[in-house]
Structure formats: structure tokens, C-alpha cells
Short mmCIF file of C-alpha atoms and ligand atoms in Angstrom, two decimals:
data_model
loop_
_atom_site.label_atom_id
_atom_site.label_comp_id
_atom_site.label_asym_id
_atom_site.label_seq_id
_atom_site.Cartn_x
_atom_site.Cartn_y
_atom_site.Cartn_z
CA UNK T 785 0.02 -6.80 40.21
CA UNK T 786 2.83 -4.30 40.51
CA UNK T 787 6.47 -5.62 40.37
CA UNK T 788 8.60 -4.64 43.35
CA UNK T 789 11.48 -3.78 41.96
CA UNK T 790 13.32 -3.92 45.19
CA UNK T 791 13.20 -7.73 44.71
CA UNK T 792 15.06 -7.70 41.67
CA UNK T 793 18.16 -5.84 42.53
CA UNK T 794 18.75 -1.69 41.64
CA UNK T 795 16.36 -0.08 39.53
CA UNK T 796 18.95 1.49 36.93
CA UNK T 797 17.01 4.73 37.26
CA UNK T 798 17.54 5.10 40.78
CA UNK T 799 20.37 6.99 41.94
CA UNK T 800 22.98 4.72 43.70
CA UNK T 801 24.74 8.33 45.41
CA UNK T 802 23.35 6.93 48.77
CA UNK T 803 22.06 10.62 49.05
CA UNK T 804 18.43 8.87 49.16
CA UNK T 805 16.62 6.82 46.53
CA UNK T 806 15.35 9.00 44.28
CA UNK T 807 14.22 8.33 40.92
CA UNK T 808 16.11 10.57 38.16
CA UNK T 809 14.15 13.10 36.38
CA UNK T 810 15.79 13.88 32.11
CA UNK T 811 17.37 16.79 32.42
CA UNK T 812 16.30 17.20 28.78
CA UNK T 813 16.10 20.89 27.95
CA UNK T 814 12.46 21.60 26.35
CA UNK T 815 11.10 24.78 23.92
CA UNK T 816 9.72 27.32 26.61
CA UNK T 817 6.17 27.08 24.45
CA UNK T 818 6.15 23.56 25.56
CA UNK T 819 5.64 24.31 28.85
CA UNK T 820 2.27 26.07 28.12
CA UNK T 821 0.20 23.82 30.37
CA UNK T 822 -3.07 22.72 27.69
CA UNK T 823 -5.36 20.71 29.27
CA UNK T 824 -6.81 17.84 26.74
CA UNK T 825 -10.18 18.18 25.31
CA UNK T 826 -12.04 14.77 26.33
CA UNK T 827 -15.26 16.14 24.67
CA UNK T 828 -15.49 14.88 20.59
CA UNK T 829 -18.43 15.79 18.39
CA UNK T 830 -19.26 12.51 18.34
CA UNK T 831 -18.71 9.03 20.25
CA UNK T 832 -19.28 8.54 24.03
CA UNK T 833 -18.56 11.39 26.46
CA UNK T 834 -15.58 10.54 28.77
CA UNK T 835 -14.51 11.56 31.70
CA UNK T 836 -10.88 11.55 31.56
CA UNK T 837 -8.54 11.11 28.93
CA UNK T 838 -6.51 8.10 27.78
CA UNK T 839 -3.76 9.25 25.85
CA UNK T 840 -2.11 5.81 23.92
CA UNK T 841 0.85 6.06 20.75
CA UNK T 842 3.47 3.48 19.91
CA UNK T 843 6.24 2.90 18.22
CA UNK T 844 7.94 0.36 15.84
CA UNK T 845 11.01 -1.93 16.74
CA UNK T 846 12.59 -1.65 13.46
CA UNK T 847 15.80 -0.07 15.04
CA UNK T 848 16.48 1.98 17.50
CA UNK T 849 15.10 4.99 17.93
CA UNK T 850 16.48 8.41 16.29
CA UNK T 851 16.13 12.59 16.67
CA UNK T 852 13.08 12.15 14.33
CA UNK T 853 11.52 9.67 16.53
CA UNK T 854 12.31 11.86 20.03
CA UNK T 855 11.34 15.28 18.79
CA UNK T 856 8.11 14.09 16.75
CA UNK T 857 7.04 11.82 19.39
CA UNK T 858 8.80 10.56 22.31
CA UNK T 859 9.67 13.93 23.95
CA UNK T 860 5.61 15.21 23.71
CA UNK T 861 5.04 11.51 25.63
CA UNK T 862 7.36 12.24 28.28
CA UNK T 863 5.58 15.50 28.42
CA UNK T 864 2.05 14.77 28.06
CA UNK T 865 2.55 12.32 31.15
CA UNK T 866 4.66 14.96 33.43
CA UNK T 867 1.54 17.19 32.70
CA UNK T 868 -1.03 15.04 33.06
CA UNK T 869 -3.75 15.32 35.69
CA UNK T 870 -4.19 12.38 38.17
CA UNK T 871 -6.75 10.66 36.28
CA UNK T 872 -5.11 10.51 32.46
CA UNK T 873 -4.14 7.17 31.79
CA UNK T 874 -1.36 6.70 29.69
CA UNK T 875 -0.47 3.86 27.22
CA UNK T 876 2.68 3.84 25.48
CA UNK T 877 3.39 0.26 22.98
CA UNK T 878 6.05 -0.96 21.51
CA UNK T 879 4.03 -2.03 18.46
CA UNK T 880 6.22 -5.22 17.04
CA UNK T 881 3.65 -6.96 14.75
CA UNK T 882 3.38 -3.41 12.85
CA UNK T 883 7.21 -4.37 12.30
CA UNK T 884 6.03 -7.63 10.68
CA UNK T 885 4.58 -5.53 7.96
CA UNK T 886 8.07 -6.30 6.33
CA UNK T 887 9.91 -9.10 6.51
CA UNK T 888 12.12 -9.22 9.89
CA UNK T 889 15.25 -11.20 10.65
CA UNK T 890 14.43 -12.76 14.35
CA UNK T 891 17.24 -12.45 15.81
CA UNK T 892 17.55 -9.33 14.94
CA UNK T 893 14.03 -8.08 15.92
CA UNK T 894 14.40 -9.36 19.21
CA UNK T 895 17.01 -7.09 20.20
CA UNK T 896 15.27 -3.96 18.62
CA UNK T 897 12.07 -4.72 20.40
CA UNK T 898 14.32 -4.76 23.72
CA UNK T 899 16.02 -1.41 22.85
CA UNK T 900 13.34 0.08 21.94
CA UNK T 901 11.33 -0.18 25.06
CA UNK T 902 14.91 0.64 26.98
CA UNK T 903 15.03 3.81 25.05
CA UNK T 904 11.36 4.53 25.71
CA UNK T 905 12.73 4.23 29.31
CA UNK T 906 15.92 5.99 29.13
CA UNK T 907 14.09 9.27 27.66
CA UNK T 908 11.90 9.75 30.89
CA UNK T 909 8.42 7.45 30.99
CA UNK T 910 7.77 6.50 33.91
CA UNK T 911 6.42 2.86 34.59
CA UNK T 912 4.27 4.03 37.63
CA UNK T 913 2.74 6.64 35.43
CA UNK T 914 2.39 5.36 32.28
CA UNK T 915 1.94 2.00 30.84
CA UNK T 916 4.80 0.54 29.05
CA UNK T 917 4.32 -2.89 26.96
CA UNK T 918 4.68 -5.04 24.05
CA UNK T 919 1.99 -4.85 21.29
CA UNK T 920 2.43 -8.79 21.08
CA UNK T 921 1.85 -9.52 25.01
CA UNK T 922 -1.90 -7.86 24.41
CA UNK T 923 -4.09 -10.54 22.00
CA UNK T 924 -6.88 -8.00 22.09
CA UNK T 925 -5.51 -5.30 20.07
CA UNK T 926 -5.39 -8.44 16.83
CA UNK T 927 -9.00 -9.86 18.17
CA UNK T 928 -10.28 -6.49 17.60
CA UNK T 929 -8.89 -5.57 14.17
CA UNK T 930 -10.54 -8.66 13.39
CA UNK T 931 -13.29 -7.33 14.55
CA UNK T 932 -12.64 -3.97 12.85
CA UNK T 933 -11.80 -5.27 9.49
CA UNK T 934 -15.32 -6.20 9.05
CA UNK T 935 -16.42 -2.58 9.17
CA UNK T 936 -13.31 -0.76 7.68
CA UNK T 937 -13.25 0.18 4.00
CA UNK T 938 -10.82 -1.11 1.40
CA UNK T 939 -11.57 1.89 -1.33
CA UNK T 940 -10.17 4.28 2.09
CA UNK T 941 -6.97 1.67 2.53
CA UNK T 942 -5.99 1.49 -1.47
CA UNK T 943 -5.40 5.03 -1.16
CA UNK T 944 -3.56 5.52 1.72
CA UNK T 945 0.32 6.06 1.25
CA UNK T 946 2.18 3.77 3.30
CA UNK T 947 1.85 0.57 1.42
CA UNK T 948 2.95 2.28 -1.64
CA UNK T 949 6.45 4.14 -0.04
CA UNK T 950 7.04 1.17 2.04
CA UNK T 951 7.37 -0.88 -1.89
CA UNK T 952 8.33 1.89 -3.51
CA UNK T 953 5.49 2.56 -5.73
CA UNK T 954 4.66 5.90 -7.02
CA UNK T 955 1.68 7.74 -4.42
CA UNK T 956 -0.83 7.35 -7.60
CA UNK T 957 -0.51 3.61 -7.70
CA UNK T 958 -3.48 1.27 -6.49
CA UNK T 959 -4.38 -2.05 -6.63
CA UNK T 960 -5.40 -2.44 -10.45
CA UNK T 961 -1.75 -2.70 -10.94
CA UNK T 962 -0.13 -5.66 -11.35
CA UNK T 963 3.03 -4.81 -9.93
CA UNK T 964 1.33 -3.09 -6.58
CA UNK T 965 -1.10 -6.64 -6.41
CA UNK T 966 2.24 -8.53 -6.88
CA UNK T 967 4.29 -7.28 -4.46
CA UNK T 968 1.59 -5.97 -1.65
CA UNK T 969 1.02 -8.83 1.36
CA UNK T 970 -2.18 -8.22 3.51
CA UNK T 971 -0.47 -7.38 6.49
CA UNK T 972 1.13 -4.14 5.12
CA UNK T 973 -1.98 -3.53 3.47
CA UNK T 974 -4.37 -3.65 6.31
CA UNK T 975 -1.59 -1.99 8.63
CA UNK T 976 -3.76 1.06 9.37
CA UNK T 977 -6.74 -1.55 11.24
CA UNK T 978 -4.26 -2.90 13.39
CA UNK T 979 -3.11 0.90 14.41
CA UNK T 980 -6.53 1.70 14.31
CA UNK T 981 -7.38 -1.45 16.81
CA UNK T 982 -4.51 -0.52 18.83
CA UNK T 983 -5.82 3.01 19.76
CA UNK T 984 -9.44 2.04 19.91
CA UNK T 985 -8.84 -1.29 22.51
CA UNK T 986 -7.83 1.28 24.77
CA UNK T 987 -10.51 3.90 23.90
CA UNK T 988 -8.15 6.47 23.58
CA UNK T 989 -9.07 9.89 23.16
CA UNK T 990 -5.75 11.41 22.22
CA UNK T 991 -3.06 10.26 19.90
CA UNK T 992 0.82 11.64 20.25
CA UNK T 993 2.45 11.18 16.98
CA UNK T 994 4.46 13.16 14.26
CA UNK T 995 3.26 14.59 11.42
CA UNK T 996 3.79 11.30 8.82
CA UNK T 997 0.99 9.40 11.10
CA UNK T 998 -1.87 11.98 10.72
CA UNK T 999 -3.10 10.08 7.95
CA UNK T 1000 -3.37 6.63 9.68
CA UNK T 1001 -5.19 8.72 12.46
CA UNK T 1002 -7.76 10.02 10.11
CA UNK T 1003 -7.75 6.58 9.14
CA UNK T 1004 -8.55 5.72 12.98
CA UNK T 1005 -11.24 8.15 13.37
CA UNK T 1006 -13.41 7.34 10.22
CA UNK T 1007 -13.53 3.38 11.54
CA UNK T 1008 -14.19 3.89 15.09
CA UNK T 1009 -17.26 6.25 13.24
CA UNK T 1010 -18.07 3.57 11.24
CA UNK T 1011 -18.29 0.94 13.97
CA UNK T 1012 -20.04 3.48 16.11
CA UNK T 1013 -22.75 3.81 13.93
CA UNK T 1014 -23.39 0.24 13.38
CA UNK T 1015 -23.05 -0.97 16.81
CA UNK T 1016 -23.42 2.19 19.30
CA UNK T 1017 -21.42 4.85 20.79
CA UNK T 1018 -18.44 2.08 21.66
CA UNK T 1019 -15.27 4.27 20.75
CA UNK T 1020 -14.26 8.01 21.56
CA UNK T 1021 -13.01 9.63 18.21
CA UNK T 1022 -9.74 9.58 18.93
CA UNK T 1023 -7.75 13.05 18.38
CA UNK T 1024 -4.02 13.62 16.79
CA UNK T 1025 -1.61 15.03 18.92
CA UNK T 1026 0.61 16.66 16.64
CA UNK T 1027 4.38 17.38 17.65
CA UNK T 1028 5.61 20.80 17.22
CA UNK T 1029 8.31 18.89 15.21
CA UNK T 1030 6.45 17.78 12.66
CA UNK T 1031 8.70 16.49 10.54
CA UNK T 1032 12.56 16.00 11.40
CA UNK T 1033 14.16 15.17 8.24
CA UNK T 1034 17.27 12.42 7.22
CA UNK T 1035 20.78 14.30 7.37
CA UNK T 1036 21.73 12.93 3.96
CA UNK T 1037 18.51 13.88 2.20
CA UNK T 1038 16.85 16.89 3.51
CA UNK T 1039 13.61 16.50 1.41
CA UNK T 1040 12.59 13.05 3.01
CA UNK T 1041 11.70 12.33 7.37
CA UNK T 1042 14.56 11.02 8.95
CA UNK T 1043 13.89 7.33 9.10
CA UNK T 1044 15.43 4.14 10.97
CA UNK T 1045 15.07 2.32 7.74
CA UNK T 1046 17.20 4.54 5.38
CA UNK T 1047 20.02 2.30 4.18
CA UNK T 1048 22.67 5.46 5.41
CA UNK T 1049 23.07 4.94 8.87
CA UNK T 1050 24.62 9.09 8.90
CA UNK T 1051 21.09 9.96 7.63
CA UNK T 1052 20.19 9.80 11.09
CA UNK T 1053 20.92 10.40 14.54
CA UNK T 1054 20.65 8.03 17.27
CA UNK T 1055 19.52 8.48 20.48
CA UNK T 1056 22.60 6.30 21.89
CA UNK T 1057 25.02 8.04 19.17
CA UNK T 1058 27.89 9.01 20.98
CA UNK T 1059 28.78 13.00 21.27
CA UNK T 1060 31.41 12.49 19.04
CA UNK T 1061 29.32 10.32 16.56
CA UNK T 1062 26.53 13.00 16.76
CA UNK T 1063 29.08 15.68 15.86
CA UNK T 1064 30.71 13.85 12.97
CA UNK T 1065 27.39 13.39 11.48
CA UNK T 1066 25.92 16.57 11.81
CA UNK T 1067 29.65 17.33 10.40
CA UNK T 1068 28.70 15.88 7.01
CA UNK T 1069 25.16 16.50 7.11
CA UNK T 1070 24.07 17.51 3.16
CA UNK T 1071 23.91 21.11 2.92
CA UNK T 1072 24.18 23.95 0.13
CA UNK T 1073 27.23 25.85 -1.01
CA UNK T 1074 25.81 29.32 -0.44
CA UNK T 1075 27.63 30.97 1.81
CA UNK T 1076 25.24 33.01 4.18
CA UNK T 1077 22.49 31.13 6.28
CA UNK T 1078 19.29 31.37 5.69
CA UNK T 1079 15.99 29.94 6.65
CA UNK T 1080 14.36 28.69 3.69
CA UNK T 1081 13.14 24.97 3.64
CA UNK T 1082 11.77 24.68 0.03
CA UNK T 1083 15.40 25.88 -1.28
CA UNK T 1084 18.08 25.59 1.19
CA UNK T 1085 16.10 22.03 2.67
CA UNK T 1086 19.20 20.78 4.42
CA UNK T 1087 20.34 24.22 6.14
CA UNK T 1088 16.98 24.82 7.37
CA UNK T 1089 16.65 21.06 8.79
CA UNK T 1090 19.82 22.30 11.36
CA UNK T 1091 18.09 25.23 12.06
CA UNK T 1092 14.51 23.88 12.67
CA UNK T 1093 16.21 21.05 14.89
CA UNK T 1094 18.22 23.76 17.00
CA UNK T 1095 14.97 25.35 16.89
CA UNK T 1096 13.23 22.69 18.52
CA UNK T 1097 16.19 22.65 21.40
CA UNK T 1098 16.78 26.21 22.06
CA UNK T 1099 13.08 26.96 22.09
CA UNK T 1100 13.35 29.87 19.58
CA UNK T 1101 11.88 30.55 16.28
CA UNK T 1102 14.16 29.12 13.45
CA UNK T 1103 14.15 33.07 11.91
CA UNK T 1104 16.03 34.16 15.18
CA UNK T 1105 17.89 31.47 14.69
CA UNK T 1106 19.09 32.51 10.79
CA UNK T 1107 19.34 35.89 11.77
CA UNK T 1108 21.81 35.40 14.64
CA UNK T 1109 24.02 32.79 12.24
CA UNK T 1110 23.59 35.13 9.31
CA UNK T 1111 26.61 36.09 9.04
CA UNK T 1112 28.55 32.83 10.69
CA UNK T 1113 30.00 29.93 8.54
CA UNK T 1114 27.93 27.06 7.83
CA UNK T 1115 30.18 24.99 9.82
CA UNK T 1116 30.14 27.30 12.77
CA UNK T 1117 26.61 26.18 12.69
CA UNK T 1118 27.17 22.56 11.98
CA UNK T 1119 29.00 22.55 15.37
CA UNK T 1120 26.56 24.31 17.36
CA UNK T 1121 24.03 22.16 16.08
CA UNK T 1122 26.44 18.68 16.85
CA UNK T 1123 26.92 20.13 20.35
CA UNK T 1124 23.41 20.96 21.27
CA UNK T 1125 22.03 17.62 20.19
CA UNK T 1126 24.82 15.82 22.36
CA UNK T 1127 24.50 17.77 25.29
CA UNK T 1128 20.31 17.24 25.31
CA UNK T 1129 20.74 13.51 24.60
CA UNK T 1130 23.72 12.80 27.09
CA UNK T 1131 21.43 11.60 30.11
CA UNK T 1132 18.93 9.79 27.54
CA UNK T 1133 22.25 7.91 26.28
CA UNK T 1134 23.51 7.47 29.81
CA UNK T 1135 20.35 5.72 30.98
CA UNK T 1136 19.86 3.73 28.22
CA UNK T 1137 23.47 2.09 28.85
CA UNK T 1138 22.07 1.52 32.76
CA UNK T 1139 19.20 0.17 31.41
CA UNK T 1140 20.84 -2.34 28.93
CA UNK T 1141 23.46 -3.22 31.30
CA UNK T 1142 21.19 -4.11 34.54
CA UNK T 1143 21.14 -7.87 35.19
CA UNK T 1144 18.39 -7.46 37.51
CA UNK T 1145 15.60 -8.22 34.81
CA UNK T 1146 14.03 -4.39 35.44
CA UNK T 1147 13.02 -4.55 31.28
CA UNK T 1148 11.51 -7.79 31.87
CA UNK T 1149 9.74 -6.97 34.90
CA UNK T 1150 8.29 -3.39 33.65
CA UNK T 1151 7.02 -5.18 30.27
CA UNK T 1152 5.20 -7.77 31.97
CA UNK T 1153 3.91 -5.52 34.25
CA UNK T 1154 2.48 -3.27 31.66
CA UNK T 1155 1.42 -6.33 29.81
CA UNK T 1156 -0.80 -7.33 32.20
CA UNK T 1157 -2.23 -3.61 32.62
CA UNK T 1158 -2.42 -2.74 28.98
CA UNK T 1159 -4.76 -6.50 28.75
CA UNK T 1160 -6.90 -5.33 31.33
CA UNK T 1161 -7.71 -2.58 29.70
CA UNK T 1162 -8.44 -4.17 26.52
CA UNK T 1163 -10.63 -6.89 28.18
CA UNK T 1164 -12.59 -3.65 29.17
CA UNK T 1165 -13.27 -2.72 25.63
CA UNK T 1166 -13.83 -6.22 24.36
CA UNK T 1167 -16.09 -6.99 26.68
CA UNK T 1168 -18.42 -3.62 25.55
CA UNK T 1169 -17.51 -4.60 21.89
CA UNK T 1170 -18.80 -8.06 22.09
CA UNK T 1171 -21.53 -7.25 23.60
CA UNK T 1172 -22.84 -4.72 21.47
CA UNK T 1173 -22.10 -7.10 18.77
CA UNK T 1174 -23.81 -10.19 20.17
CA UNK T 1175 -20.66 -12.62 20.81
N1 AQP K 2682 11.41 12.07 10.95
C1 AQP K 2682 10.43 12.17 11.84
N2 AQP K 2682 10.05 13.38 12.30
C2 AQP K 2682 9.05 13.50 13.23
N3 AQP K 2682 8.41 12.43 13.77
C3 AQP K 2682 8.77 11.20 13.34
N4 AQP K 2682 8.35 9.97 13.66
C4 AQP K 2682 9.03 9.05 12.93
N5 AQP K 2682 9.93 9.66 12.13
C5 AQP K 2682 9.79 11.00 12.36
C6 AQP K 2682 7.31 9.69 14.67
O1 AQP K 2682 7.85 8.71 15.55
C7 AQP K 2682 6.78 7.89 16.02
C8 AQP K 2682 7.18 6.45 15.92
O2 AQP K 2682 7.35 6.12 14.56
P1 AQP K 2682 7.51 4.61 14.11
O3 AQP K 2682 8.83 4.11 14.47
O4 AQP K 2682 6.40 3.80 14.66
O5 AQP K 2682 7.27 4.60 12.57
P2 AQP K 2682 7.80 5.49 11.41
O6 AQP K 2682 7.07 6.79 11.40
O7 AQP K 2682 7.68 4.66 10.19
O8 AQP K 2682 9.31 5.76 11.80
P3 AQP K 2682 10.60 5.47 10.97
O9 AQP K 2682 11.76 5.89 11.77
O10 AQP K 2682 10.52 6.07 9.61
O11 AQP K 2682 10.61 3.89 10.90
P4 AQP K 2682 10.72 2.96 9.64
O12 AQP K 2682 11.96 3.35 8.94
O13 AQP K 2682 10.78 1.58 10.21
O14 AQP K 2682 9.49 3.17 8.80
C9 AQP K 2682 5.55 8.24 15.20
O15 AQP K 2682 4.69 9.05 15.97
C10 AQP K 2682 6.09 9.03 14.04
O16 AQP K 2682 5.18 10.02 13.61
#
């Protein structure tokens, strides 16, 4: 069923000029390489062949989404489904029970899950295009990490590293010590089967996400392998889709991603920061006291985070970028930087406050629509899995 929005007042990403209804394209200024049209590869060594490909990534409610989150992922969606031919289908989740992974306040995880699909929104998906729902609203993607926990392999989860940073433990630790079995719950533990289960219900062949996730999707891969080979050729091996910004890292410490859960809220940059709150922060971003600039990450980490996010905006290498500031003041940079990043996320911030302020239930309306799409193309994939597995 497809919502008519027309029944439910203005769509806030229609233009209201009464120069025609047209729907508003982000004028979001993209690295020229990006625009190197690459058709995806649907053909995988091994799994089923497909035909076309289903591209599906998510992303947490655990506050609203920041620089890190847009450049790494969010901008290549927006991307991947302007480019994509006619018969890609495109899956894009809000994944909320990944956010139960820690313990949530409700109140509070009820607005992020709303601002979070507003910002997915606001940054240029397109509800006709691409689908656009709520991890929760889908029961299949928990019925089949049910179903995949039965196959996927504990020795492969104690090692991965999310568990451990997400409770502090050193990368090394593992589950013969006390203080990891103490503190661990299953639901962080076994995170990676639910990601896994989320890709796989939809048979998805490629996987947008920054670098920190490549891991999980390796993760991904060596399960749907494992079920393959037990049951049949059920799941394509689904591919990473790695960002050209791998990595954006936190303003106030340059060695670590920029992250919604840092406890310094200047660490990062918010998609609905302000131009002047964008500015400031950039303003005090943690830097060196050397006085040329220079792009070296391993020694100068927070300088070259400025440059490799200009990078990412201007669409030139971050050594043309040093070389043209060599001689400039670091805060000469700073500013460029602060002005750049406001000017690209002005119409994303604009459209978000449209989209948060319409009383015409368009959220609602787009994330029950996509609810029902993303479930019927679950119940496609259940119904093979079952099958194959005699229920
Ligand atoms: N700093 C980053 N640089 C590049 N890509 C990033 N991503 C996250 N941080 C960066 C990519 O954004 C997508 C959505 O991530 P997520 O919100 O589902 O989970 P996360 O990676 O755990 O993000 P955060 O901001 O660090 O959240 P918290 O603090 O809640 O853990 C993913 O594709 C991710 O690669």
C-alpha cells in the first residue's frame, strides 16, 4: 500500500513556492570521484546468483546523527540510490533493538528513533526509492537470528571487538574473564547475528557502511556461508561497501571515530548543529602547537582529521589540501573547515526542522509504509528459509 501523502497535508519536502510541486533534491556538494558511476557486482563466488542487487545498511538511534555518521555512511546511501539502476532495491533501517544492546532511557529513545529516521530524510532518501523503516516494525529480522544463532559460532563472536569497547575492556579480553562474563549481557554479545539477520532477511548483496563495521560484515558473510552450506544456496554473500571516509574521527580526540556516544558533546558535529555551533566547535577542535600544516595522521592526528574532512567536501586529495594551507595559520584553517561543513549541511539542517515541525504525520506515514515493504520482503526470505529447514 503506498501512503498518499496528499491526504495528510504538505509533504515537508515539497516546495510550497507555488512554482510547481516539486520534490527538493540536497544540494549537498559531493567529491568529483564520487560521481564515477560503478555499477554493483551482483555476482559472489559463492551463494545464489541474483539478478539485481539489494543494497540494505542501518543505523542506530542512540542520538542523532553526526559528520562521522553522514560522510561514512549516509551520504554513499543517498548516492548509491541516485545511481541506482531501476531494478536495485534499496533498504535503509533504523536499527533500534541494536540500541538495546545498552541500557536505554525510553523516553529518551523514542525521540532518537524519530530523529533519526527525520535525518535519514532530511539528507536526501527518498521514500519512493528506497525503503525507509524501523528495525522493530519487521519481526522477521529477530525470527531469523533465531534462526541464525543456531548456525553462528561463539569462538568467531568472543573475539570480535565491539562487546569489549562498548564495556571498556581491553581488545585481548574474552570470556574466561570474570570481569568480561560479569559485565557482558547476551544481547551485546550476540549483536553481530542480529546485524547479520538484518542484512540476510533481505538477501542483500551489498552493504554501505564505514570502516568500524567491516568486521561485523565479515562477521555477516562467514554465517550466511555457514547456513548456506547446511541448508542450500539461501543467502547471497553479502559485500561491504566501504565509504571513502573511512573513518571520521571525534574533534576532542583525534585518535578515536567520532561517536554519538562520547560523553563531549564538541567531540562531534551534528547534522542539525547550527552554522555558528559548527564553527565554534571546529573552533576548539584539539589540534597541535606546530605552527605550519601538515598532513600527517599518525603525528599531527587532529590537524589531519580537518584536512581529511575538507578533503571529503572539496573533493581534493588532503596533500593539496596541506600544501595550499602550508603556509596559513591553523586557525585560518579551522575557519575554512567550520564554514565548509555549515554551508554543505545547511539544507540537510533546514529539512530536518520541516520534517520535525510537520503536523501532518509524513514520519509516521513513510515508516509504516516502509514497514510494511521491508516485512514483505522478509516474509520472502523466511518463507525460502523455513522451507529449506523443514518448519
Ligand atoms: N566516525 C565515523 N566515521 C565514519 N563512519 C562512521 N559511522 C559511525 N561513526 C563513523 C558509520 O555510520 C553508520 C551508522 O553507525 P551506527 O550509528 O549504527 O553505529 P556506530 O558505528 O556505533 O556509530 P556511533 O556514532 O559510534 O554510535 P554509538 O556511539 O552509539 O556507538 C555505520 O555504517 C558506521 O560505520
Amino acid at each position: 500500500m503506498r501512503v498518499s501523502l496528499a491526504r495528510h497535508g504538505a509533504n515537508p519536502l515539497r516546495s510550497t513556492s507555488g512554482k510547481g510541486n516539486f520534490t527538493l533534491r540536497p544540494g549537498i556538494a559531493q567529491p568529483s570521484k564520487w560521481h564515477q558511476q560503478r555499477s554493483l557486482n551482483t555476482s559472489t563466488s559463492s551463494g545464489p546468483s541474483v539478478k539485481d542487487p539489494v543494497i540494505f545498511s542501518g543505523i542506530q538511534p542512540t542520538g542523532v546523527p553526526h559528520l562521522g555518521n553522514y560522510l561514512g555512511a549516509l551520504r554513499q546511501w543517498v548516492k548509491l540510490q541516485d545511481e541506482a539502476s531501476p531494478g536495485t532495491k534499496l533498504l535503509f533501517s533504523i536499527v533500534d533493538l541494536h540500541a538495546l544492546t545498552v541500557p536505554q532511557d525510553a523516553k529518551q529513545l523514542r525521540a532518537w528513533r524519530r530523529e533519526a529516521f527525520a535525518t535519514l530524510l532530511a539528507v536526501g532518501l527518498d521514500p519512493k526509492r528506497s525503503t525507509i523503516f524501523y528495525q522493530s516494525s519487521v519481526p522477521a529480522h529477530t525470527e531469523l537470528m533465531w534462526i541464525l544463532s543456531t548456525v553462528a559460532s561463539m569462538g568467531y563472536l568472543s573475539r570480535m571487538t565491539q562487546w569489549k569497547s562498548k564495556l571498556q575492556l581491553p581488545e585481548d579480553a574474552s570470556l574466561d574473564d570474570s570481569e568480561a562474563r560479569a559485565q557482558l549481557r547476551l544481547g551485546l554479545f550476540s549483536y553481530p547475528v542480529l546485524q547479520a539477520a538484518d542484512i540476510l532477511i533481505h538477501r542483500a548483496t551489498h552493504v554501505p557502511v564505514g570502516e568500524d563495521q567491516r568486521q561485523h560484515l565479515e562477521f555477516s558473510r562467514y554465517t550466511a556461508n555457514s547456513f548456506n552450506h547446511l541448508y542450500g544456496n539461501i543467502f547471497p554473500i553479502p559485500e561491504a561497501h566501504i565509504s571513502p571516509a573511512k573513518r571520521v574521527m571525534s574533534l576532542k580526540e583525534p585518535t578515536s571515530k567520532m561517536s554519538k556516544s562520547h560523553p563531549d558533546p564538541k567531540s562531534r558535529i551534528l547534522l542539525t548543529d547550527s552554522a555558528s555551533e559548527i564553527q565554534k566547535k571546529v573552533k576548539v577542535a584539539l589540534t597541535d602547537s606546530e605552527a605550519k600544516i601538515s598532513y600527517d595522521p599518525t603525528n599531527r592526528p587532529g590537524v589531519s582529521n580537518l584536512i581529511e574532512i575538507l578533503s571529503h567536501f572539496e573533493g581534493v586529495s588532503c596533500q593539496e589540501i596541506a600544501s595550499e594551507y602550508e603556509s596559513a595559520s591553523l586557525r585560518s584553517l579551522k575557519e575554512h573547515v567550520g564554514v565548509r561543513i555549515a554551508d554543505s549541511l545547511k539544507d540537510i539542517r533546514e529539512r530536518y526542522g520541516q520534517i520535525m515541525g510537520d503536523r501532518g504525520g509524513y514520519l509516521d506515514d513513510v515508516a509504516r509504509e516502509g514497514g510494511e515493504a521491508a516485512q514483505a520482503s522478509a516474509d520472502l526470505t523466511m518463507k525460502k528459509v523455513k522451507k529449506a529447514m523443514g518448519l
